[in-house]
Coordinates of C-alpha atoms and ligand atoms in Angstrom, one line a residue:
M1 CA -12.9 17.8 44.6
S2 CA -13.4 14.1 44.0
R3 CA -11.0 12.3 41.5
V4 CA -12.1 9.0 39.8
I5 CA -9.9 6.0 39.1
N6 CA -8.4 6.5 35.7
F7 CA -7.6 3.3 33.8
G8 CA -7.0 5.3 30.5
A9 CA -4.3 4.2 28.1
G10 CA -2.8 7.6 27.6
P11 CA -2.9 10.3 28.4
S12 CA -3.3 8.6 31.7
A13 CA -3.3 8.8 35.5
L14 CA -0.5 10.8 37.3
P15 CA 0.3 10.7 41.0
E16 CA -1.9 13.0 42.9
S17 CA 1.1 14.4 45.1
V18 CA 2.9 15.3 41.8
L19 CA -0.1 17.2 40.5
Q20 CA -0.3 19.1 43.7
E21 CA 3.4 20.0 43.6
A22 CA 3.1 20.9 39.9
A23 CA 0.3 23.3 40.7
L24 CA 2.6 25.2 42.9
G25 CA 5.4 25.2 40.3
L26 CA 2.9 26.7 37.8
L27 CA 2.8 29.8 40.0
D28 CA 6.4 29.7 41.2
F29 CA 9.1 27.5 39.9
D30 CA 11.9 26.8 42.2
G31 CA 11.7 30.1 44.1
T32 CA 12.2 32.1 41.0
G33 CA 8.8 33.9 41.2
I34 CA 8.2 32.8 37.7
G35 CA 5.8 30.0 36.8
I36 CA 7.3 26.8 35.1
A37 CA 5.1 27.6 32.1
E38 CA 6.5 31.1 31.9
I39 CA 10.2 30.7 32.4
S40 CA 12.9 30.6 29.8
H41 CA 14.0 27.2 28.7
R42 CA 17.5 28.6 28.8
S43 CA 17.4 29.9 32.3
K44 CA 19.9 28.7 34.9
Q45 CA 17.1 27.1 37.0
F46 CA 15.4 25.3 34.1
T47 CA 18.8 24.1 32.8
A48 CA 19.6 22.6 36.2
F49 CA 16.1 20.9 36.3
L50 CA 16.6 19.4 32.8
N51 CA 20.0 18.0 33.8
D52 CA 18.4 16.5 36.8
V53 CA 15.6 14.8 34.8
E54 CA 18.4 13.4 32.5
S55 CA 20.3 12.0 35.4
L56 CA 17.1 10.6 37.0
I57 CA 16.4 8.6 33.9
C58 CA 20.1 7.6 33.4
T59 CA 20.6 6.3 36.9
Q60 CA 17.3 4.4 37.1
L61 CA 17.6 2.8 33.7
E62 CA 21.5 2.4 34.0
V63 CA 22.0 4.2 30.7
P64 CA 25.6 3.7 29.6
P65 CA 27.9 6.5 28.6
T66 CA 27.7 5.2 24.9
H67 CA 24.1 6.6 24.8
S68 CA 22.7 10.2 25.1
I69 CA 19.3 11.3 26.2
L70 CA 17.2 13.7 24.2
F71 CA 14.0 15.6 25.0
T72 CA 11.8 16.8 22.2
Q73 CA 8.3 17.0 20.9
G74 CA 6.3 15.1 18.2
G75 CA 5.3 12.1 20.2
G76 CA 5.7 8.5 19.2
T77 CA 4.3 9.3 15.7
G78 CA 7.2 11.9 15.3
Q79 CA 9.6 9.2 16.1
F80 CA 8.1 6.8 13.5
S81 CA 9.5 9.3 11.0
A82 CA 12.6 10.4 12.8
I83 CA 14.1 6.9 13.3
V84 CA 13.8 6.2 9.6
L85 CA 15.3 9.5 8.5
N86 CA 18.2 9.4 11.0
L87 CA 19.1 5.9 10.5
L88 CA 18.8 6.0 6.8
A89 CA 21.2 9.0 6.9
R90 CA 23.6 6.9 9.2
H91 CA 23.4 4.1 6.6
R92 CA 24.1 6.4 3.7
L93 CA 27.3 7.7 5.5
L94 CA 28.4 4.0 6.1
H95 CA 27.4 2.8 2.7
P96 CA 27.3 5.7 0.3
D97 CA 27.1 3.7 -2.9
L98 CA 24.1 1.3 -2.2
A99 CA 21.0 1.6 -4.2
N100 CA 17.9 2.5 -2.2
E101 CA 16.3 -0.9 -2.7
D102 CA 19.3 -2.5 -1.0
R103 CA 18.9 -0.3 2.1
V104 CA 16.7 -2.6 4.1
L105 CA 14.5 -1.5 7.1
D106 CA 13.6 -4.5 9.1
Y107 CA 10.2 -4.2 11.0
V108 CA 8.8 -6.7 13.6
I109 CA 5.0 -6.3 13.6
T110 CA 3.3 -7.4 16.8
G111 CA 0.5 -4.9 17.0
S112 CA -1.2 -1.8 15.7
W113 CA 1.5 0.6 16.7
S114 CA 4.4 -1.4 15.0
K115 CA 2.1 -1.7 12.0
K116 CA 1.7 2.0 11.9
A117 CA 5.5 2.6 12.1
T118 CA 6.0 0.2 9.3
E119 CA 3.5 2.1 7.2
E120 CA 5.4 5.4 7.9
A121 CA 8.7 3.7 6.8
R122 CA 7.1 2.7 3.5
R123 CA 5.5 6.1 3.0
L124 CA 8.9 7.9 3.5
G125 CA 10.8 5.7 1.0
G126 CA 14.5 5.8 0.8
G127 CA 14.8 2.1 1.6
R128 CA 13.0 -1.2 1.2
V129 CA 10.8 -2.4 4.2
N130 CA 11.3 -6.0 5.2
V131 CA 8.7 -7.4 7.5
V132 CA 10.8 -9.6 9.8
V133 CA 7.6 -11.2 11.1
D134 CA 4.0 -10.3 11.4
A135 CA 2.3 -11.8 14.4
R136 CA -1.2 -12.1 13.0
P137 CA -0.9 -15.5 11.2
Y138 CA 0.2 -16.9 14.6
S139 CA -2.9 -15.6 16.5
K140 CA -5.9 -17.8 17.4
D141 CA -8.1 -16.6 14.7
A142 CA -5.2 -16.0 12.2
K143 CA -6.0 -12.3 11.8
S144 CA -5.4 -10.5 15.2
F145 CA -2.6 -9.2 17.2
D146 CA -2.6 -11.6 20.2
N147 CA 0.9 -13.0 20.4
I148 CA 4.7 -12.6 20.3
P149 CA 5.4 -15.0 17.6
P150 CA 7.8 -17.9 17.9
H151 CA 11.5 -17.1 17.5
N152 CA 11.9 -19.4 14.5
T153 CA 9.6 -17.2 12.4
Y154 CA 11.8 -14.1 12.4
T155 CA 13.7 -13.4 9.3
F156 CA 16.3 -10.5 10.0
S157 CA 18.2 -9.0 7.1
P158 CA 22.1 -9.3 7.1
D159 CA 23.0 -5.5 7.2
P160 CA 19.8 -3.5 7.6
A161 CA 19.6 0.3 8.1
L162 CA 17.2 -0.2 10.9
I163 CA 15.6 -3.1 13.0
Y164 CA 12.4 -2.0 14.6
Y165 CA 10.1 -3.4 17.4
C166 CA 7.6 -2.2 19.7
E167 CA 8.1 -3.4 23.2
N168 CA 4.6 -3.0 24.5
E169 CA 1.6 -2.8 22.1
T170 CA -0.8 -0.4 23.9
V171 CA -3.9 -1.2 21.7
D172 CA -3.6 -4.9 21.5
G173 CA -2.1 -5.6 25.0
V174 CA 0.9 -7.6 23.7
Q175 CA 4.3 -7.2 25.3
F176 CA 7.6 -8.8 24.9
S177 CA 8.9 -10.8 27.9
S178 CA 11.7 -9.1 29.7
D179 CA 13.3 -12.5 30.4
V180 CA 15.6 -13.1 27.4
S181 CA 15.5 -16.9 28.0
S182 CA 11.6 -16.8 27.4
P183 CA 10.1 -17.8 24.0
N184 CA 8.2 -14.6 24.2
S185 CA 11.3 -12.3 24.6
F186 CA 12.7 -10.2 21.7
P187 CA 15.2 -12.6 19.9
F188 CA 18.3 -10.7 20.5
H189 CA 20.3 -13.9 19.8
L190 CA 19.0 -14.0 16.2
L191 CA 20.2 -10.5 15.3
P192 CA 23.2 -10.1 12.9
Q193 CA 26.3 -10.5 15.0
E194 CA 28.6 -7.9 13.4
G195 CA 29.1 -4.2 14.2
L196 CA 26.9 -1.8 16.0
L197 CA 23.3 -2.7 15.3
P198 CA 20.7 -0.1 14.3
L199 CA 18.2 -1.7 16.8
V200 CA 15.3 0.6 17.5
A201 CA 12.5 0.1 20.2
D202 CA 9.3 1.9 20.7
Y203 CA 8.8 1.9 24.6
S204 CA 6.1 4.5 24.6
S205 CA 3.8 2.5 26.9
S206 CA 6.3 0.7 29.0
F207 CA 9.0 3.3 29.6
M208 CA 10.1 3.4 33.3
S209 CA 7.7 0.7 34.2
R210 CA 10.6 -1.8 34.4
P211 CA 14.3 -1.8 33.5
I212 CA 14.9 -2.0 29.7
T213 CA 16.1 -5.3 28.5
R214 CA 19.5 -5.1 26.8
L215 CA 19.4 -1.4 26.7
A216 CA 23.1 -1.0 25.7
D217 CA 22.3 -3.0 22.5
H218 CA 19.8 -0.6 21.1
A219 CA 20.6 2.3 18.7
V220 CA 17.4 4.2 19.7
I221 CA 14.8 3.8 22.3
Y222 CA 12.0 6.3 22.4
A223 CA 8.8 7.0 24.4
G224 CA 6.2 9.6 24.6
A225 CA 5.8 10.6 28.2
Q226 CA 2.1 10.4 28.4
K227 CA 1.7 6.9 29.8
N228 CA 4.0 6.3 32.8
I229 CA 5.7 9.5 33.5
G230 CA 3.9 12.8 32.5
P231 CA 1.7 14.7 30.3
A232 CA 1.6 14.5 26.5
G233 CA 3.9 16.8 24.7
L234 CA 7.2 15.4 25.7
T235 CA 9.1 12.7 23.9
I236 CA 12.2 11.1 25.3
I237 CA 14.8 9.4 23.2
I238 CA 17.9 7.4 24.3
V239 CA 20.2 7.3 21.4
R240 CA 23.6 5.6 21.0
N241 CA 26.2 8.2 20.1
D242 CA 27.1 6.6 16.8
C243 CA 23.6 7.4 15.5
L244 CA 24.2 11.2 16.1
V245 CA 25.1 11.6 12.5
D246 CA 25.6 14.7 10.2
V247 CA 22.3 14.3 8.3
D248 CA 23.2 17.2 5.9
A249 CA 26.4 15.4 4.8
A250 CA 24.2 12.3 4.3
A251 CA 21.7 14.4 2.3
K252 CA 24.6 15.5 0.0
L253 CA 25.3 11.8 -0.7
G254 CA 21.6 11.4 -1.7
A255 CA 19.8 10.6 1.6
I256 CA 16.4 12.0 2.4
P257 CA 16.9 15.4 4.0
V258 CA 16.0 15.4 7.7
P259 CA 13.9 18.2 9.1
I260 CA 16.3 20.1 11.5
S261 CA 14.0 19.6 14.5
M262 CA 14.2 15.8 14.0
S263 CA 17.9 15.5 13.6
Y264 CA 19.3 13.6 16.6
K265 CA 22.6 15.2 16.3
T266 CA 21.1 18.7 16.3
L267 CA 19.1 17.9 19.3
A268 CA 22.1 16.4 21.1
D269 CA 24.5 19.3 20.1
G270 CA 22.0 21.7 21.5
N271 CA 21.4 19.7 24.7
S272 CA 17.8 19.4 23.8
V273 CA 17.2 23.1 23.7
Y274 CA 18.1 23.8 20.0
N275 CA 14.5 24.9 19.9
T276 CA 12.0 25.4 22.7
P277 CA 11.4 22.0 24.4
P278 CA 8.0 21.2 26.1
V279 CA 9.0 22.8 29.4
L280 CA 5.8 22.1 31.4
P281 CA 5.7 18.3 30.5
I282 CA 9.4 18.1 31.2
Y283 CA 8.7 19.6 34.6
I284 CA 5.9 17.3 35.6
S285 CA 7.8 14.3 34.2
G286 CA 10.8 15.3 36.3
L287 CA 8.6 15.5 39.5
V288 CA 7.3 12.0 38.7
L289 CA 10.9 10.7 38.1
R290 CA 12.0 12.2 41.5
R291 CA 9.1 10.5 43.2
M292 CA 9.9 7.2 41.5
K293 CA 13.5 7.4 42.8
E294 CA 12.3 8.1 46.4
L295 CA 10.1 5.1 46.3
G296 CA 12.9 2.6 45.2
G297 CA 13.2 3.5 41.5
V298 CA 12.2 1.4 38.4
Q299 CA 12.8 -1.9 40.3
Y300 CA 10.3 -0.9 42.9
F301 CA 7.7 -0.2 40.0
E302 CA 8.5 -3.4 38.2
Q303 CA 7.5 -5.4 41.3
L304 CA 4.5 -3.3 41.9
N305 CA 3.4 -3.4 38.2
K306 CA 3.8 -7.3 38.2
R307 CA 1.7 -7.6 41.3
K308 CA -1.1 -5.4 39.9
A309 CA -1.2 -7.3 36.5
D310 CA -1.1 -10.7 38.2
K311 CA -4.2 -9.8 40.2
L312 CA -6.1 -8.4 37.1
Y313 CA -5.2 -11.5 35.0
A314 CA -6.3 -13.7 37.8
A315 CA -9.6 -12.1 38.0
I316 CA -10.0 -12.3 34.2
Q317 CA -9.2 -16.2 34.5
A318 CA -11.8 -16.5 37.2
G319 CA -14.4 -14.9 35.0
E320 CA -13.2 -17.0 32.0
D321 CA -13.9 -20.1 34.0
K322 CA -17.4 -19.1 34.4
G323 CA -17.7 -18.2 30.8
L324 CA -18.1 -14.5 31.4
F325 CA -14.7 -13.1 30.4
K326 CA -12.2 -14.0 27.8
A327 CA -8.6 -12.9 27.8
K328 CA -7.7 -11.7 24.2
V329 CA -3.9 -12.2 24.4
Q330 CA -2.2 -15.6 24.4
E331 CA -0.5 -16.5 27.6
G332 CA 3.2 -15.5 27.8
S333 CA 2.5 -12.5 25.5
R334 CA 0.3 -10.5 27.9
S335 CA 1.1 -7.0 28.6
L336 CA 1.7 -5.8 32.2
M337 CA 0.5 -2.3 31.2
N338 CA -2.5 -2.8 29.0
V339 CA -4.7 -5.6 30.0
V340 CA -7.4 -6.5 27.3
F341 CA -10.2 -8.8 27.5
D342 CA -13.8 -9.4 26.3
V343 CA -17.0 -9.5 28.3
I344 CA -19.0 -12.4 27.1
G345 CA -22.5 -11.0 27.3
D346 CA -23.3 -7.5 28.5
E347 CA -20.2 -5.5 28.0
A348 CA -22.1 -2.2 28.3
K349 CA -23.5 -3.3 31.8
F350 CA -19.9 -4.1 32.8
V351 CA -18.7 -0.7 31.7
A352 CA -21.5 1.3 33.2
G353 CA -21.1 -0.7 36.5
A354 CA -17.5 0.3 36.7
E355 CA -18.2 3.9 35.9
E356 CA -20.9 4.0 38.6
K357 CA -18.2 3.1 41.0
G358 CA -15.8 5.8 39.7
M359 CA -13.6 3.5 37.6
K360 CA -13.3 5.2 34.2
A361 CA -11.7 4.7 30.7
I362 CA -11.8 1.0 30.6
K363 CA -13.2 0.6 27.0
G364 CA -10.8 -1.0 24.5
H365 CA -9.4 1.0 21.7
R366 CA -12.0 1.8 19.1
S367 CA -10.2 -0.3 16.5
V368 CA -10.5 -3.5 18.5
G369 CA -13.3 -3.1 21.1
G370 CA -13.5 -5.0 24.2
I371 CA -12.2 -3.9 27.6
R372 CA -8.7 -2.4 28.1
I373 CA -7.5 -1.7 31.7
S374 CA -4.2 0.2 31.8
L375 CA -2.1 -0.3 34.8
Y376 CA 0.6 2.4 34.5
N377 CA 3.0 3.4 37.3
A378 CA 0.5 5.9 38.8
V379 CA -2.3 3.4 39.1
T380 CA -2.0 2.1 42.7
E381 CA -2.3 -1.4 43.9
E382 CA -5.5 -0.2 45.9
Q383 CA -7.1 1.0 42.6
T384 CA -6.2 -2.3 41.0
D385 CA -7.8 -4.1 44.0
A386 CA -10.9 -2.0 43.5
I387 CA -11.5 -3.1 39.8
V388 CA -10.5 -6.7 40.7
E389 CA -13.2 -6.6 43.4
Y390 CA -15.7 -5.1 41.0
M391 CA -14.9 -7.9 38.4
K392 CA -15.4 -10.6 41.1
Q393 CA -18.7 -9.1 42.1
F394 CA -19.8 -8.8 38.4
V395 CA -19.0 -12.5 37.8
S396 CA -20.8 -13.7 41.0
D397 CA -23.9 -11.5 40.3
T398 CA -24.2 -12.5 36.7
D399 CA -23.5 -16.2 37.5
T400 CA -26.3 -16.1 40.2
Q401 CA -28.7 -14.5 37.8
G402 CA -27.8 -17.2 35.2
Q403 CA -28.6 -19.9 37.6
A404 CA -31.9 -18.4 38.8
Ligands
PLP501 C1 3.3 2.1 21.6 C2 2.9 3.4 21.0 N1 3.7 3.9 20.0 C3 3.4 5.1 19.5 C4 2.4 5.8 19.8 C5 2.0 7.1 19.2 O1 2.3 8.1 20.0 P1 1.9 9.6 20.0 O2 0.5 9.7 20.1 O3 2.6 10.3 21.0 O4 2.3 10.1 18.6 C6 1.5 5.4 20.9 C7 0.3 6.1 21.4 O5 -0.5 5.7 22.2 C8 1.7 4.1 21.5 O6 1.0 3.6 22.5

């Protein structure tokens, strides 16, 4: 068996040691004699495993007791809908008499995924969408997602039902800085100051890659597992307990009814086994999280991921100096997880050369083109060094040919 280096944006690389362990678990989970894909989600052994996964997330991210962790299906896209429905229900219970046009949903748009989330909020109705800021006018060509916009451009509403942002834009390679004093951070200081804020963050492509900035100030944080921690099929939600509301009581007051499998309170009351959760993805994610803890937790990965991204951006800069590469995202807004750039000239040759060396899935998202190299937790520093080395070689070969 020979495995390639997978720089895919998701589903993406998983640690080989975990895959080997998981293969054994498929045959016999935890000495039960039953495979993990066959065992009941209500069995004593799986319940213990699920509790352990929860505590591995809680301890590594320092989730406070004000928040609960939920495991479900439906991916990030499912959450685009669930956040709107649950938080509109919460808002209805808090303000039963407001007209729908006075229920404001605040969306910060910094890339393709936050744009999609905004479209879903508009589609569902039940409130008025306010675009807090759209990053495109602040881009170099005035139409692309290449930046975290300046703080003075954000227009938050005074008492919204929801305030939404996407921490890392997987397609566009744009990420908020985790340093709250940076001009590229999420502007927590500009949020309305009163009450428990309905702040929602999509962490799909940066979950467990570094600590979550101001986690306790969020109402909901969600992530599909298929980038940093496991296979597709599992969605993890960290929800503040005041957002576990009786959605049926809200519906009686006029809120949009919430499908039962999307109700945060139903999931929480049922300890995430109200219905069958994605047992196998939970298992593999749990093994990844255990390994993370052994290696030094999310802090270890934060350092590692920073080193990997620094090396890759330096290689892009070196190519840019020779007129052969072009970073797509403005400095300060660049993602540590999804590194995007253009090859000036023969992109197909660049991709083919990488593939020949066993480095796969480096093409940009079909909507934006270019190159995208994803550096999720399971991509090792050695693998990053390999692509950096290849990029250096590509630059020096092309440069020499250009001079000949
Ligand atoms: C940041 C982000 N949000 C949401 C989604 C949608 O997630 P899913 O495909 O799990 O529905 C993705 C998928 O790549 C994503 O990267």
